[in-house]
Each structure stands twice: as C-alpha cells, then as structure tokens.
Amino acid sequence: MSEALTAATTRAEYCVIACAEAWRGDGEILASPMGTVPSVGARLARLTFAPDLLLTDGEALLVADVAALGERPQTVEGWLPYRQHLSLAMGGRRHVMMGASQIDRYGNQNISCVGDWARPTRQLLGFRGAPMNTLNNSTSYWVPRHSARVFVERVDVVCGVGNDRAVGPYHGLRRVVSDLGVFDFATADGSMRLAAVHPGVTVEQVVAATGFPLAIGETVDSTREPTDEELRLIREVIDPRGLREREVRS
C-alpha cells in the first residue's frame, strides 16, 4: 500500500479490518454481525478471504451478493426460515459479533442494566439472545467507545457468558474489537489479553481506559494495514456513504 493510502486510512477502517479478521478461517458458517462496523467487516471478509461465509438479509434469506449498507441484495442463494436459523444457532454453526455495555476480564457481557438488579440506575436492551449466543456459538464483541465504564472489573448483570462460568460444547470467545485495539482470551485462565493496538494508539492508552488488569505479552501487534483493494471495497462497494465513520471517533 502506498504511503498516501496508509495515511488516509481512518480509525474506523482499521476497526473494520479487525472485525473482518474475526471470521478468518471460519469456513461455511453463518455470520451474525451487530452494528455498522461489524457488518462492514463481515461483508469485507466474504468478498476477500472468506468466500464461504454465509450472510443473511437480516430476515429469512441467505444472500450471495454483498450490497452496500442500507441496500437490499439482489442475488439470493438460500432460504433461512426461523427453524433452520435455530438449528444453526444451537449447533455451533454461527459466529456472532455482539455489542457490550459492560464486559469483564473473562468476557462476561452485560446489555441488560447498570447498577443493582432491584433498582438499576440505567435500563438497557435486556438479555435478548446473549445467553444462547454465547453458549451455542462462537462469539466476538464490538465496542466502539473503549472506556473503564465498559471494560469493568465485574459486570453488573451477566448476559453473555464468559470463560469463568461457561458450559456447553460450542462456547468460544474469539475476540473483542474496540476503537483502541483488539483483544483475545489466549491466556491460561481464559482472561482477556491485549493482542493488538490500532495505529496511533499506545498500550498505555489502552491500559488507562480499561477497568481491570489486562494480560499483555512482551510484544503487542498493530492492527494490519488494509490493502488497496480492501479500501476500495470498503469505500466504494460496501459503505459508500461512510456510515462507519459515524460509529468510531477519529
């Protein structure tokens, strides 16, 4: 990639690359991205290094072409009724990337409420499908605003199940992507590890914005640069309106 293109790459685009990489090597599995940047990432993966990845229109169809965000795909490759969706979701053939209002060092996620369960200070989405997703699917998380209010020592309510309390043959936490970096759980006790920082971010910034001690190796990678073709696909094919930039601060 030329120096000019490297300089022009935005933080949001690095986040897209990091999200796309979550599906590398998955093969023919259903991708369920939640949020703009994860959706761009899943589409980018399908168009480049993960052609077997299954994408849906968000309703009941498997789609073959990757339309721009907000546009309806034209080519349908399969029908995915709710009962079939559940068979995929319950059988480990799905990789979901969810959001998190709180997440702790073991990957327990909260999207229900903040504060005491009896008298919460803030009501959020509710449990929704988080327990089933984490127990029956590979799971990653996307956090567009990394702070100690999100990355907490202990979540107020466990919605998505972490490595310290997981049961089930298909439970598997893959990665957490935030606007500062990429995290995995490649530690002896299944706790969160800083795997990479986005260009322009320091390890010290990540540590200061995290409410628990992170596992950090001797070296920390940097999120890889997008190729010229990946930037073209992101900017001209998948997200020509630049919706990704609204989700990530520069």
Short mmCIF file of C-alpha atoms in Angstrom, two decimals:
data_model
loop_
_atom_site.label_atom_id
_atom_site.label_comp_id
_atom_site.label_asym_id
_atom_site.label_seq_id
_atom_site.Cartn_x
_atom_site.Cartn_y
_atom_site.Cartn_z
CA MET A 1 0.00 0.00 0.00
CA SER A 2 1.28 3.46 -0.81
CA GLU A 3 2.20 5.90 1.96
CA ALA A 4 -0.62 8.21 0.89
CA LEU A 5 -3.22 5.46 1.25
CA THR A 6 -1.82 4.42 4.61
CA ALA A 7 -2.11 7.98 5.89
CA ALA A 8 -5.66 8.20 4.63
CA THR A 9 -6.82 5.08 6.46
CA THR A 10 -9.19 6.08 9.24
CA ARG A 11 -9.58 4.56 12.70
CA ALA A 12 -12.98 3.24 11.64
CA GLU A 13 -11.38 1.42 8.72
CA TYR A 14 -8.81 -0.21 10.97
CA CYS A 15 -11.71 -1.34 13.14
CA VAL A 16 -13.41 -2.80 10.05
CA ILE A 17 -10.26 -4.78 9.25
CA ALA A 18 -10.05 -6.05 12.84
CA CYS A 19 -13.70 -7.12 12.77
CA ALA A 20 -13.30 -8.83 9.40
CA GLU A 21 -10.39 -10.86 10.75
CA ALA A 22 -12.69 -12.34 13.41
CA TRP A 23 -14.26 -14.54 10.69
CA ARG A 24 -10.99 -15.66 9.09
CA GLY A 25 -10.86 -19.43 8.81
CA ASP A 26 -14.49 -19.98 9.83
CA GLY A 27 -15.46 -21.63 6.54
CA GLU A 28 -19.13 -22.15 5.76
CA ILE A 29 -20.63 -20.67 8.88
CA LEU A 30 -23.36 -18.11 9.47
CA ALA A 31 -22.00 -14.65 10.29
CA SER A 32 -24.22 -12.53 12.53
CA PRO A 33 -22.68 -9.06 12.85
CA MET A 34 -24.45 -6.49 15.03
CA GLY A 35 -23.52 -2.88 14.36
CA THR A 36 -22.27 -0.93 11.38
CA VAL A 37 -18.55 -1.65 11.65
CA PRO A 38 -19.04 -5.42 12.25
CA SER A 39 -21.44 -5.52 9.28
CA VAL A 40 -18.89 -3.86 7.02
CA GLY A 41 -16.26 -6.26 8.37
CA ALA A 42 -18.33 -9.38 7.68
CA ARG A 43 -19.08 -8.21 4.13
CA LEU A 44 -15.42 -7.44 3.55
CA ALA A 45 -14.42 -10.90 4.77
CA ARG A 46 -16.94 -12.50 2.41
CA LEU A 47 -15.62 -10.54 -0.56
CA THR A 48 -11.97 -11.30 0.13
CA PHE A 49 -10.55 -14.10 2.28
CA ALA A 50 -13.75 -15.85 3.49
CA PRO A 51 -15.86 -16.60 0.37
CA ASP A 52 -17.71 -19.48 2.08
CA LEU A 53 -19.08 -17.24 4.81
CA LEU A 54 -22.89 -17.19 4.94
CA LEU A 55 -24.60 -13.80 5.12
CA THR A 56 -28.28 -13.05 5.59
CA ASP A 57 -30.55 -10.18 4.65
CA GLY A 58 -31.49 -9.90 8.32
CA GLU A 59 -34.77 -11.69 7.74
CA ALA A 60 -35.05 -15.13 6.14
CA LEU A 61 -32.75 -15.24 3.14
CA LEU A 62 -29.12 -16.19 2.58
CA VAL A 63 -27.65 -13.70 0.13
CA ALA A 64 -24.93 -14.27 -2.44
CA ASP A 65 -24.05 -10.71 -3.37
CA VAL A 66 -22.79 -8.10 -0.94
CA ALA A 67 -24.86 -4.98 -1.39
CA ALA A 68 -23.96 -1.62 0.11
CA LEU A 69 -25.21 -0.98 3.62
CA GLY A 70 -28.86 0.01 3.52
CA GLU A 71 -29.48 -1.56 0.11
CA ARG A 72 -31.25 -4.87 -0.45
CA PRO A 73 -29.15 -7.67 -2.01
CA GLN A 74 -30.31 -8.81 -5.44
CA THR A 75 -28.95 -12.37 -5.50
CA VAL A 76 -30.39 -14.96 -3.12
CA GLU A 77 -28.61 -18.28 -2.56
CA GLY A 78 -30.87 -19.87 0.03
CA TRP A 79 -33.88 -19.66 2.32
CA LEU A 80 -33.27 -19.48 6.05
CA PRO A 81 -36.57 -19.92 7.91
CA TYR A 82 -36.57 -19.40 11.64
CA ARG A 83 -36.44 -23.11 12.47
CA GLN A 84 -33.35 -23.53 10.29
CA HIS A 85 -31.77 -20.46 11.82
CA LEU A 86 -32.26 -22.00 15.27
CA SER A 87 -30.66 -25.26 14.17
CA LEU A 88 -27.59 -23.30 13.07
CA ALA A 89 -27.62 -21.16 16.19
CA MET A 90 -27.94 -24.13 18.55
CA GLY A 91 -25.41 -26.30 16.75
CA GLY A 92 -22.31 -24.18 16.73
CA ARG A 93 -22.52 -23.18 13.06
CA ARG A 94 -22.77 -19.47 13.71
CA HIS A 95 -20.31 -16.77 14.70
CA VAL A 96 -21.98 -13.74 16.22
CA MET A 97 -20.37 -10.37 16.92
CA MET A 98 -22.40 -8.53 19.56
CA GLY A 99 -22.08 -5.25 21.39
CA ALA A 100 -21.40 -4.86 25.11
CA SER A 101 -22.47 -2.15 27.53
CA GLN A 102 -20.13 -3.81 30.04
CA ILE A 103 -17.57 -6.57 29.60
CA ASP A 104 -15.17 -8.00 32.18
CA ARG A 105 -11.80 -9.71 32.06
CA TYR A 106 -13.32 -13.15 31.43
CA GLY A 107 -15.63 -11.95 28.66
CA ASN A 108 -18.86 -11.82 30.64
CA GLN A 109 -21.08 -9.29 28.85
CA ASN A 110 -23.89 -7.07 30.12
CA ILE A 111 -26.52 -5.47 27.90
CA SER A 112 -29.38 -5.56 30.45
CA CYS A 113 -28.98 -2.86 33.09
CA VAL A 114 -26.40 -0.87 35.05
CA GLY A 115 -26.45 -0.94 38.83
CA ASP A 116 -28.25 -3.18 41.28
CA TRP A 117 -30.75 -5.54 39.63
CA ALA A 118 -33.50 -4.49 42.06
CA ARG A 119 -33.01 -0.76 41.44
CA PRO A 120 -30.86 -0.24 38.35
CA THR A 121 -29.52 3.20 37.54
CA ARG A 122 -29.95 2.57 33.82
CA GLN A 123 -32.14 0.19 31.85
CA LEU A 124 -30.53 -1.20 28.70
CA LEU A 125 -31.62 -3.65 25.97
CA GLY A 126 -32.32 -6.65 28.16
CA PHE A 127 -30.83 -10.13 27.91
CA ARG A 128 -32.18 -10.76 24.39
CA GLY A 129 -30.29 -13.64 22.74
CA ALA A 130 -26.97 -13.13 24.54
CA PRO A 131 -27.07 -16.25 26.78
CA MET A 132 -27.92 -18.59 23.90
CA ASN A 133 -25.47 -16.87 21.57
CA THR A 134 -22.52 -17.30 23.90
CA LEU A 135 -23.31 -20.85 24.97
CA ASN A 136 -24.03 -22.18 21.48
CA ASN A 137 -21.91 -20.11 19.09
CA SER A 138 -18.51 -18.64 18.59
CA THR A 139 -18.81 -15.11 19.92
CA SER A 140 -16.90 -11.88 19.42
CA TYR A 141 -17.66 -8.38 20.66
CA TRP A 142 -17.53 -4.89 19.20
CA VAL A 143 -17.12 -1.84 21.47
CA PRO A 144 -16.99 1.50 19.59
CA ARG A 145 -16.15 3.55 22.73
CA HIS A 146 -13.45 1.92 24.83
CA SER A 147 -13.56 3.12 28.44
CA ALA A 148 -13.33 1.86 32.01
CA ARG A 149 -17.13 2.17 32.19
CA VAL A 150 -17.41 -0.57 29.56
CA PHE A 151 -14.34 -2.68 30.37
CA VAL A 152 -15.16 -3.28 34.04
CA GLU A 153 -13.80 -5.48 36.81
CA ARG A 154 -17.16 -7.22 37.17
CA VAL A 155 -20.32 -6.78 35.08
CA ASP A 156 -23.48 -5.81 36.95
CA VAL A 157 -25.53 -8.48 35.17
CA VAL A 158 -24.24 -11.48 33.18
CA CYS A 159 -25.99 -11.67 29.81
CA GLY A 160 -23.30 -13.12 27.57
CA VAL A 161 -21.45 -15.89 29.40
CA GLY A 162 -17.70 -15.59 29.92
CA ASN A 163 -14.90 -18.10 30.24
CA ASP A 164 -15.08 -18.33 34.04
CA ARG A 165 -18.63 -19.69 34.03
CA ALA A 166 -19.12 -21.22 30.58
CA VAL A 167 -20.77 -24.56 29.90
CA GLY A 168 -21.66 -26.16 26.58
CA PRO A 169 -19.67 -27.69 23.73
CA TYR A 170 -19.94 -24.68 21.41
CA HIS A 171 -18.98 -21.87 23.78
CA GLY A 172 -15.98 -19.98 22.44
CA LEU A 173 -14.98 -16.36 22.87
CA ARG A 174 -12.90 -15.29 19.87
CA ARG A 175 -12.03 -11.63 20.14
CA VAL A 176 -13.08 -8.21 21.32
CA VAL A 177 -12.57 -5.28 18.97
CA SER A 178 -12.76 -1.73 20.29
CA ASP A 179 -11.85 1.64 18.85
CA LEU A 180 -8.47 1.27 20.56
CA GLY A 181 -7.43 -2.27 19.78
CA VAL A 182 -8.03 -5.99 19.55
CA PHE A 183 -8.27 -8.41 22.46
CA ASP A 184 -8.43 -12.18 22.74
CA PHE A 185 -8.57 -14.76 25.53
CA ALA A 186 -5.39 -16.71 24.76
CA THR A 187 -4.36 -16.99 28.40
CA ALA A 188 -4.10 -19.90 30.83
CA ASP A 189 -7.15 -18.79 32.82
CA GLY A 190 -9.22 -17.53 29.87
CA SER A 191 -8.88 -13.87 30.81
CA MET A 192 -8.65 -11.03 28.33
CA ARG A 193 -5.37 -10.28 26.61
CA LEU A 194 -4.35 -7.25 24.59
CA ALA A 195 -3.47 -8.71 21.19
CA ALA A 196 -3.08 -5.56 19.08
CA VAL A 197 -3.49 -1.81 19.14
CA HIS A 198 -4.75 0.22 16.21
CA PRO A 199 -2.18 2.50 14.55
CA GLY A 200 -1.88 5.72 16.53
CA VAL A 201 -2.87 4.07 19.83
CA THR A 202 -0.41 3.16 22.59
CA VAL A 203 -0.54 0.28 25.03
CA GLU A 204 -0.58 2.84 27.83
CA GLN A 205 -3.76 4.41 26.44
CA VAL A 206 -5.49 1.04 26.38
CA VAL A 207 -4.42 0.20 29.93
CA ALA A 208 -5.60 3.57 31.22
CA ALA A 209 -9.03 3.10 29.58
CA THR A 210 -9.57 -0.42 30.97
CA GLY A 211 -11.08 -1.08 34.40
CA PHE A 212 -9.18 -4.30 35.09
CA PRO A 213 -5.61 -5.59 34.64
CA LEU A 214 -5.07 -6.80 31.09
CA ALA A 215 -2.81 -9.66 30.16
CA ILE A 216 -0.10 -8.17 27.93
CA GLY A 217 2.63 -10.09 26.17
CA GLU A 218 6.20 -8.99 25.66
CA THR A 219 5.20 -7.56 22.29
CA VAL A 220 1.83 -6.21 21.15
CA ASP A 221 0.98 -6.27 17.46
CA SER A 222 -0.54 -3.47 15.44
CA THR A 223 -3.76 -3.93 13.50
CA ARG A 224 -2.74 -4.77 9.97
CA GLU A 225 -2.99 -2.26 7.16
CA PRO A 226 -5.83 -2.72 4.67
CA THR A 227 -4.85 -3.49 1.12
CA ASP A 228 -5.71 -1.10 -1.69
CA GLU A 229 -8.44 -3.49 -2.80
CA GLU A 230 -9.89 -3.73 0.71
CA LEU A 231 -10.04 0.05 0.98
CA ARG A 232 -11.76 0.23 -2.39
CA LEU A 233 -14.35 -2.34 -1.32
CA ILE A 234 -15.00 -0.59 1.99
CA ARG A 235 -15.29 2.89 0.50
CA GLU A 236 -16.92 2.23 -2.87
CA VAL A 237 -18.84 -1.05 -2.60
CA ILE A 238 -19.82 -1.87 0.99
CA ASP A 239 -20.12 1.51 2.71
CA PRO A 240 -20.01 4.30 0.11
CA ARG A 241 -21.98 6.60 2.44
CA GLY A 242 -19.29 6.37 5.12
CA LEU A 243 -21.60 5.14 7.87
CA ARG A 244 -18.64 3.51 9.60
CA GLU A 245 -17.21 6.93 10.43
CA ARG A 246 -20.28 7.80 12.50
CA GLU A 247 -19.66 4.82 14.79
CA VAL A 248 -15.98 5.45 15.55
CA ARG A 249 -14.47 8.72 16.69
CA SER A 250 -11.37 9.76 14.78
#
